CSV table of C-alpha atoms (C1' of nucleotides) in Angstrom, one decimal:
chain,number,residue,atom,x,y,z
A,1,MET,CA,0.0,0.0,0.0
A,2,SER,CA,3.0,2.3,0.4
A,3,ALA,CA,3.8,4.3,-2.6
A,4,THR,CA,7.0,2.6,-3.6
A,5,ASN,CA,7.7,3.5,-7.1
A,6,THR,CA,8.4,7.0,-8.3
A,7,ASP,CA,8.0,9.2,-5.2
A,8,VAL,CA,10.5,8.2,-2.6
A,9,SER,CA,10.3,10.7,0.2
A,10,SER,CA,7.6,13.2,-0.7
A,11,ALA,CA,4.7,10.7,-0.3
A,12,LEU,CA,2.7,10.7,2.8
A,13,GLU,CA,3.5,7.5,4.5
A,14,PRO,CA,1.7,7.4,7.8
A,15,CYS,CA,3.5,5.6,10.6
A,16,GLY,CA,1.1,3.5,12.5
A,17,ALA,CA,-0.9,2.2,9.7
A,18,PRO,CA,-0.9,-1.6,9.5
A,19,ASP,CA,1.8,-1.7,6.8
A,20,HIS,CA,4.0,1.0,8.2
A,21,GLU,CA,6.3,0.8,11.1
A,22,ASP,CA,5.8,3.3,14.0
A,23,CYS,CA,8.0,6.2,13.2
A,24,GLY,CA,6.9,8.3,16.2
A,25,LEU,CA,4.6,10.4,14.1
A,26,SER,CA,1.8,10.0,16.6
A,27,LEU,CA,3.8,11.8,19.2
A,28,ILE,CA,4.2,15.0,17.2
A,29,LEU,CA,0.7,14.7,15.9
A,30,ASN,CA,-0.5,14.6,19.5
A,31,ARG,CA,1.6,17.5,20.4
A,32,LEU,CA,0.3,19.6,17.5
A,33,GLY,CA,-3.2,18.7,18.5
A,34,GLU,CA,-2.7,20.0,22.0
A,35,LYS,CA,-4.2,23.5,22.4
A,36,TRP,CA,-1.2,25.5,23.6
A,37,THR,CA,1.8,23.7,22.2
A,38,VAL,CA,2.3,25.6,19.0
A,39,MET,CA,1.6,29.0,20.5
A,40,THR,CA,4.1,28.3,23.3
A,41,LEU,CA,6.8,27.2,20.9
A,42,SER,CA,6.1,30.2,18.8
A,43,GLU,CA,6.5,32.6,21.7
A,44,LEU,CA,9.8,30.9,22.6
A,45,THR,CA,11.0,31.2,19.0
A,46,VAL,CA,11.4,34.9,19.5
A,47,ARG,CA,13.4,34.7,22.7
A,48,PRO,CA,13.7,32.7,26.0
A,49,LEU,CA,10.9,33.6,28.3
A,50,ARG,CA,10.1,33.3,32.0
A,51,TYR,CA,7.0,31.5,33.3
A,52,ARG,CA,5.1,34.7,33.9
A,53,GLU,CA,6.0,36.2,30.6
A,54,LEU,CA,4.6,33.1,28.9
A,55,GLU,CA,1.5,33.2,31.0
A,56,ARG,CA,0.9,36.8,29.9
A,57,ALA,CA,1.8,36.1,26.2
A,58,LEU,CA,-0.6,33.2,26.0
A,59,ASP,CA,-3.9,34.8,26.4
A,60,GLY,CA,-6.4,32.8,28.4
A,61,ILE,CA,-4.0,30.0,29.4
A,62,THR,CA,-4.3,28.7,33.0
A,63,GLN,CA,-1.3,28.0,35.1
A,64,ARG,CA,-2.2,24.3,35.1
A,65,MET,CA,-2.1,24.1,31.3
A,66,LEU,CA,1.0,26.3,31.0
A,67,THR,CA,2.8,24.0,33.3
A,68,LEU,CA,1.5,20.9,31.6
A,69,THR,CA,2.5,22.2,28.2
A,70,LEU,CA,5.9,23.2,29.3
A,71,ARG,CA,6.6,19.9,31.1
A,72,ARG,CA,5.6,17.9,28.1
A,73,LEU,CA,7.8,20.0,25.8
A,74,GLU,CA,10.6,19.7,28.2
A,75,ARG,CA,10.2,16.0,28.4
A,76,ASP,CA,10.4,15.6,24.7
A,77,GLY,CA,13.5,17.7,24.6
A,78,PHE,CA,11.9,20.6,22.8
A,79,LEU,CA,12.8,23.2,25.4
A,80,SER,CA,15.1,23.5,28.4
A,81,ARG,CA,14.2,24.9,31.8
A,82,HIS,CA,16.7,27.0,33.6
A,83,VAL,CA,16.1,27.8,37.3
A,84,GLU,CA,17.9,30.7,38.9
A,85,PRO,CA,17.9,29.7,42.6
A,86,THR,CA,16.9,33.2,43.9
A,87,VAL,CA,14.0,34.0,46.2
A,88,PRO,CA,11.5,34.1,44.6
A,89,PRO,CA,12.9,31.8,41.9
A,90,ALA,CA,13.4,32.9,38.3
A,91,VAL,CA,12.6,30.1,35.8
A,92,THR,CA,13.5,30.7,32.2
A,93,TYR,CA,12.4,28.5,29.3
A,94,SER,CA,14.2,28.4,26.0
A,95,LEU,CA,14.0,26.3,22.8
A,96,THR,CA,16.6,23.6,22.3
A,97,GLU,CA,18.0,22.9,18.9
A,98,ARG,CA,15.4,20.2,18.5
A,99,GLY,CA,12.7,22.6,19.5
A,100,ARG,CA,13.9,25.1,17.0
A,101,SER,CA,14.0,22.4,14.3
A,102,PHE,CA,10.4,21.4,15.3
A,103,ALA,CA,9.2,25.0,15.1
A,104,GLU,CA,10.6,25.3,11.6
A,105,LEU,CA,8.7,22.3,10.7
A,106,ILE,CA,5.5,23.9,11.7
A,107,ALA,CA,6.0,27.2,9.8
A,108,PRO,CA,4.7,25.7,6.4
A,109,LEU,CA,1.5,24.7,8.2
A,110,VAL,CA,0.9,28.2,9.2
A,111,HIS,CA,1.6,29.4,5.7
A,112,TRP,CA,-0.7,26.8,4.2
A,113,SER,CA,-3.5,27.6,6.7
A,114,ARG,CA,-3.3,31.3,5.8
A,115,LEU,CA,-3.6,30.5,2.1
A,116,ASN,CA,-6.5,28.1,2.4
A,117,LYS,CA,-8.5,29.5,5.3
A,118,ASN,CA,-11.1,31.2,3.2
A,119,SER,CA,-11.8,28.5,0.7
A,120,ILE,CA,-11.9,25.9,3.5
A,121,GLU,CA,-14.5,27.9,5.3
A,122,ALA,CA,-16.4,28.2,2.1
A,123,SER,CA,-16.4,24.4,1.7
A,124,GLN,CA,-17.6,24.0,5.2
A,125,ALA,CA,-20.4,26.5,4.7
A,126,ALA,CA,-21.5,24.7,1.5
A,127,PHE,CA,-21.4,21.3,3.3
A,128,ASP,CA,-23.5,22.6,6.1
A,129,ARG,CA,-26.0,24.1,3.7
A,130,ARG,CA,-26.5,20.8,2.1
A,131,PRO,CA,-30.0,19.2,2.4
A,132,ALA,CA,-30.1,17.0,5.5
A,133,ALA,CA,-31.3,13.7,4.0
A,134,MET,CA,-30.0,13.1,0.5
A,135,PRO,CA,-28.1,9.8,0.4
A,136,TRP,CA,-28.1,9.6,-3.3
A,137,TYR,CA,-26.2,12.8,-4.0
B,1,MET,CA,6.4,39.8,19.6
B,2,SER,CA,6.4,38.7,16.0
B,3,ALA,CA,9.8,38.1,14.4
B,4,THR,CA,9.8,41.0,12.1
B,5,ASN,CA,13.3,41.6,11.1
B,6,THR,CA,15.4,39.1,9.1
B,7,ASP,CA,13.1,36.1,8.8
B,8,VAL,CA,10.0,37.0,6.9
B,9,SER,CA,8.1,33.8,6.1
B,10,SER,CA,10.1,31.0,7.7
B,11,ALA,CA,9.3,32.1,11.3
B,12,LEU,CA,6.7,30.3,13.3
B,13,GLU,CA,3.9,32.8,13.7
B,14,PRO,CA,1.0,31.2,15.4
B,15,CYS,CA,-2.4,32.3,14.5
B,16,GLY,CA,-4.5,32.7,17.5
B,17,ALA,CA,-2.0,34.2,19.8
B,18,PRO,CA,-3.0,37.6,21.1
B,19,ASP,CA,-0.9,39.5,18.6
B,20,HIS,CA,-1.6,37.3,15.6
B,21,GLU,CA,-4.8,37.2,13.6
B,22,ASP,CA,-6.6,33.9,13.3
B,23,CYS,CA,-5.2,32.3,10.1
B,24,GLY,CA,-7.2,29.0,10.5
B,25,LEU,CA,-4.2,27.2,11.9
B,26,SER,CA,-6.3,25.7,14.7
B,27,LEU,CA,-8.4,23.9,12.2
B,28,ILE,CA,-5.6,21.9,10.6
B,29,LEU,CA,-3.9,21.4,14.0
B,30,ASN,CA,-7.1,19.9,15.3
B,31,ARG,CA,-7.4,17.7,12.2
B,32,LEU,CA,-3.8,16.5,12.6
B,33,GLY,CA,-4.5,15.8,16.3
B,34,GLU,CA,-7.4,13.5,15.5
B,35,LYS,CA,-6.4,9.9,15.6
B,36,TRP,CA,-7.4,8.7,12.1
B,37,THR,CA,-7.1,11.7,9.9
B,38,VAL,CA,-3.5,11.4,8.7
B,39,MET,CA,-3.8,7.6,8.2
B,40,THR,CA,-6.9,8.1,6.2
B,41,LEU,CA,-5.4,10.7,4.0
B,42,SER,CA,-2.4,8.6,3.5
B,43,GLU,CA,-4.4,5.6,2.3
B,44,LEU,CA,-6.3,7.8,-0.1
B,45,THR,CA,-3.1,9.2,-1.4
B,46,VAL,CA,-2.4,5.9,-3.1
B,47,ARG,CA,-5.8,5.7,-4.8
B,48,PRO,CA,-9.5,6.3,-4.3
B,49,LEU,CA,-11.0,3.8,-1.9
B,50,ARG,CA,-14.4,2.6,-1.0
B,51,TYR,CA,-15.7,2.7,2.5
B,52,ARG,CA,-15.0,-1.0,3.3
B,53,GLU,CA,-11.6,-0.8,1.7
B,54,LEU,CA,-10.7,2.1,4.1
B,55,GLU,CA,-12.2,0.2,7.0
B,56,ARG,CA,-9.9,-2.8,6.2
B,57,ALA,CA,-6.9,-0.6,5.6
B,58,LEU,CA,-7.2,1.3,8.9
B,59,ASP,CA,-6.6,-1.4,11.4
B,60,GLY,CA,-8.8,-1.1,14.4
B,61,ILE,CA,-10.9,1.8,13.3
B,62,THR,CA,-14.6,1.6,14.1
B,63,GLN,CA,-17.3,2.4,11.6
B,64,ARG,CA,-18.3,5.3,13.8
B,65,MET,CA,-14.8,6.9,13.7
B,66,LEU,CA,-14.3,6.1,10.0
B,67,THR,CA,-17.6,7.9,9.1
B,68,LEU,CA,-16.8,10.8,11.4
B,69,THR,CA,-13.3,11.2,10.0
B,70,LEU,CA,-14.5,11.0,6.4
B,71,ARG,CA,-17.3,13.5,7.0
B,72,ARG,CA,-15.0,16.0,8.6
B,73,LEU,CA,-12.5,15.7,5.8
B,74,GLU,CA,-15.3,16.0,3.2
B,75,ARG,CA,-16.7,19.0,5.0
B,76,ASP,CA,-13.3,20.7,4.9
B,77,GLY,CA,-13.0,19.9,1.2
B,78,PHE,CA,-10.1,17.5,1.5
B,79,LEU,CA,-11.9,14.6,-0.1
B,80,SER,CA,-14.9,14.0,-2.2
B,81,ARG,CA,-17.5,11.4,-1.8
B,82,HIS,CA,-19.0,9.6,-4.9
B,83,VAL,CA,-22.1,7.5,-4.5
B,84,GLU,CA,-22.9,4.9,-7.2
B,85,PRO,CA,-26.7,4.5,-6.7
B,86,THR,CA,-26.6,0.7,-7.0
B,87,VAL,CA,-28.1,-1.8,-4.6
B,88,PRO,CA,-26.2,-2.1,-2.3
B,89,PRO,CA,-24.6,1.3,-2.8
B,90,ALA,CA,-21.0,1.8,-3.7
B,91,VAL,CA,-19.4,4.8,-2.1
B,92,THR,CA,-15.9,5.9,-3.2
B,93,TYR,CA,-13.7,8.5,-1.5
B,94,SER,CA,-11.0,10.3,-3.3
B,95,LEU,CA,-8.7,13.2,-2.4
B,96,THR,CA,-9.4,16.6,-3.8
B,97,GLU,CA,-6.7,18.9,-5.0
B,98,ARG,CA,-6.8,20.6,-1.6
B,99,GLY,CA,-6.6,17.2,0.1
B,100,ARG,CA,-3.5,16.3,-2.0
B,101,SER,CA,-2.0,19.6,-1.2
B,102,PHE,CA,-2.6,19.0,2.5
B,103,ALA,CA,-1.1,15.5,2.3
B,104,GLU,CA,2.1,16.9,0.8
B,105,LEU,CA,2.2,19.3,3.7
B,106,ILE,CA,2.3,16.4,6.2
B,107,ALA,CA,5.1,14.5,4.5
B,108,PRO,CA,7.9,16.5,6.1
B,109,LEU,CA,6.4,15.8,9.5
B,110,VAL,CA,6.7,12.1,8.8
B,111,HIS,CA,10.2,12.5,7.7
B,112,TRP,CA,11.1,14.6,10.8
B,113,SER,CA,9.5,12.1,13.1
B,114,ARG,CA,11.5,9.2,11.7
B,115,LEU,CA,14.7,11.2,12.1
B,116,ASN,CA,14.1,12.3,15.6
B,117,LYS,CA,12.1,9.4,17.1
B,118,ASN,CA,15.0,7.7,18.9
B,119,SER,CA,16.5,10.8,20.4
B,120,ILE,CA,13.2,12.1,21.6
B,121,GLU,CA,12.5,8.8,23.3
B,122,ALA,CA,15.9,9.1,24.9
B,123,SER,CA,15.0,12.5,26.2
B,124,GLN,CA,11.7,11.2,27.6
B,125,ALA,CA,13.4,8.4,29.3
B,126,ALA,CA,16.0,10.7,30.8
B,127,PHE,CA,13.3,13.0,32.0
B,128,ASP,CA,11.4,10.2,33.6
B,129,ARG,CA,14.5,8.9,35.4
B,130,ARG,CA,15.0,12.3,36.9
B,131,PRO,CA,14.7,12.5,40.8
B,132,ALA,CA,11.1,13.2,41.8
B,133,ALA,CA,11.5,16.3,44.0
B,134,MET,CA,14.4,18.5,42.8
B,135,PRO,CA,13.0,21.9,42.3
B,136,TRP,CA,16.4,23.6,42.4
B,137,TYR,CA,17.9,21.7,39.4
C,1,DC,C1',-22.3,-2.3,1.5
C,2,DA,C1',-22.2,1.8,3.9
C,3,DG,C1',-23.7,3.6,7.1
C,4,DC,C1',-26.6,5.6,11.8
C,5,DA,C1',-28.0,5.4,16.8
C,6,DT,C1',-26.9,4.6,21.6
C,7,DC,C1',-24.2,4.1,25.5
C,8,DC,C1',-19.9,4.4,27.8
C,9,DT,C1',-15.1,5.7,29.0
C,10,DC,C1',-11.0,8.4,29.2
C,11,DT,C1',-8.4,12.4,28.3
C,12,DA,C1',-7.7,17.3,27.4
C,13,DT,C1',-8.9,21.4,29.2
C,14,DG,C1',-10.6,24.6,32.5
C,15,DA,C1',-11.9,26.8,37.3
C,16,DT,C1',-10.4,27.6,41.7
C,17,DA,C1',-7.7,27.6,45.7
C,18,DC,C1',-3.3,27.1,48.0
C,19,DT,C1',2.2,27.4,48.7
C,20,DG,C1',7.6,27.4,49.0
D,1,DC,C1',7.4,34.1,41.0
D,2,DA,C1',6.4,29.7,39.7
D,3,DG,C1',4.3,26.5,40.6
D,4,DT,C1',0.9,22.2,42.9
D,5,DA,C1',-3.7,20.2,44.2
D,6,DT,C1',-8.5,19.3,43.6
D,7,DC,C1',-12.8,19.3,41.3
D,8,DA,C1',-15.6,19.7,37.2
D,9,DT,C1',-16.8,19.3,32.1
D,10,DA,C1',-16.8,18.6,27.1
D,11,DG,C1',-15.4,16.1,23.4
D,12,DA,C1',-12.6,12.3,21.3
D,13,DG,C1',-12.8,7.8,20.9
D,14,DG,C1',-14.7,3.1,21.4
D,15,DA,C1',-18.3,-1.0,21.8
D,16,DT,C1',-22.4,-2.7,20.2
D,17,DG,C1',-26.6,-3.2,17.7
D,18,DC,C1',-29.6,-2.0,13.9
D,19,DT,C1',-30.9,-0.7,8.7
D,20,DG,C1',-32.0,1.0,3.7
DNA sequence: CAGCATCCTCTATGATACTG
DNA sequence: CAGTATCATAGAGGATGCTG
């Protein structure tokens, strides 16, 4: 079922499908699906930030979700956490090389979204306007 | 907060953050986060498939989730649904141009995952081995 | 064949309160 | 400042049975 002939690396080969080995795709797909991951990475792309700075930058985030998001990203090695042992403590988060690499990976998604936003919303509206019961169409 | 100087289009600018307009990124992020979306698109990348063919290709999927996934992708205009009005009916799903474009967008993620899987898992293991209470490190 | 309807569980997220 | 702890909820996902 894999596209094995002409296209070698440009084809979409999902990892996790029965005939594909697990390549860890689900991990990053899950991360991308989490509500605050991409925005957090984005903020840290600009410069390292402290906990409170992130909290203020990510409008509406709760402390719980901020901590969870940061911990998961740290666990995956996407960012590093630096604690300055002062009182009160100063904790700074910064992207690792891997985190920066991951962020670059996401940029095309943003671009594509921007390009396709309007037409996708048009498709959705058309779909929703569709007569309710019309199994033959 | 946006990176405005050297990097124009390669920077990760999240849409939805307070200082960024909504570019529809959350839609595709949500889709990517859904369990069967990418695998479904992947299967359809090879060739158009009928409902039962997809069901067999996507190991472990329930009819409920297959239908949900297909409907969402159809609504977004990523795939088209063709009904042959025979008895019993024959329904074929195929990628639209937009769906194909989206699939191409995902391919780099697969590649990146493959490349980074092992080192990410190493980071996770190291993180999990870390002493429980050690707020100063 | 290609679904839809129903019930159930589990996880992501959120609200709120407390602390070294 | 930078968290942790507890409680609550909505939606994703799954199990099962039925149908044009």
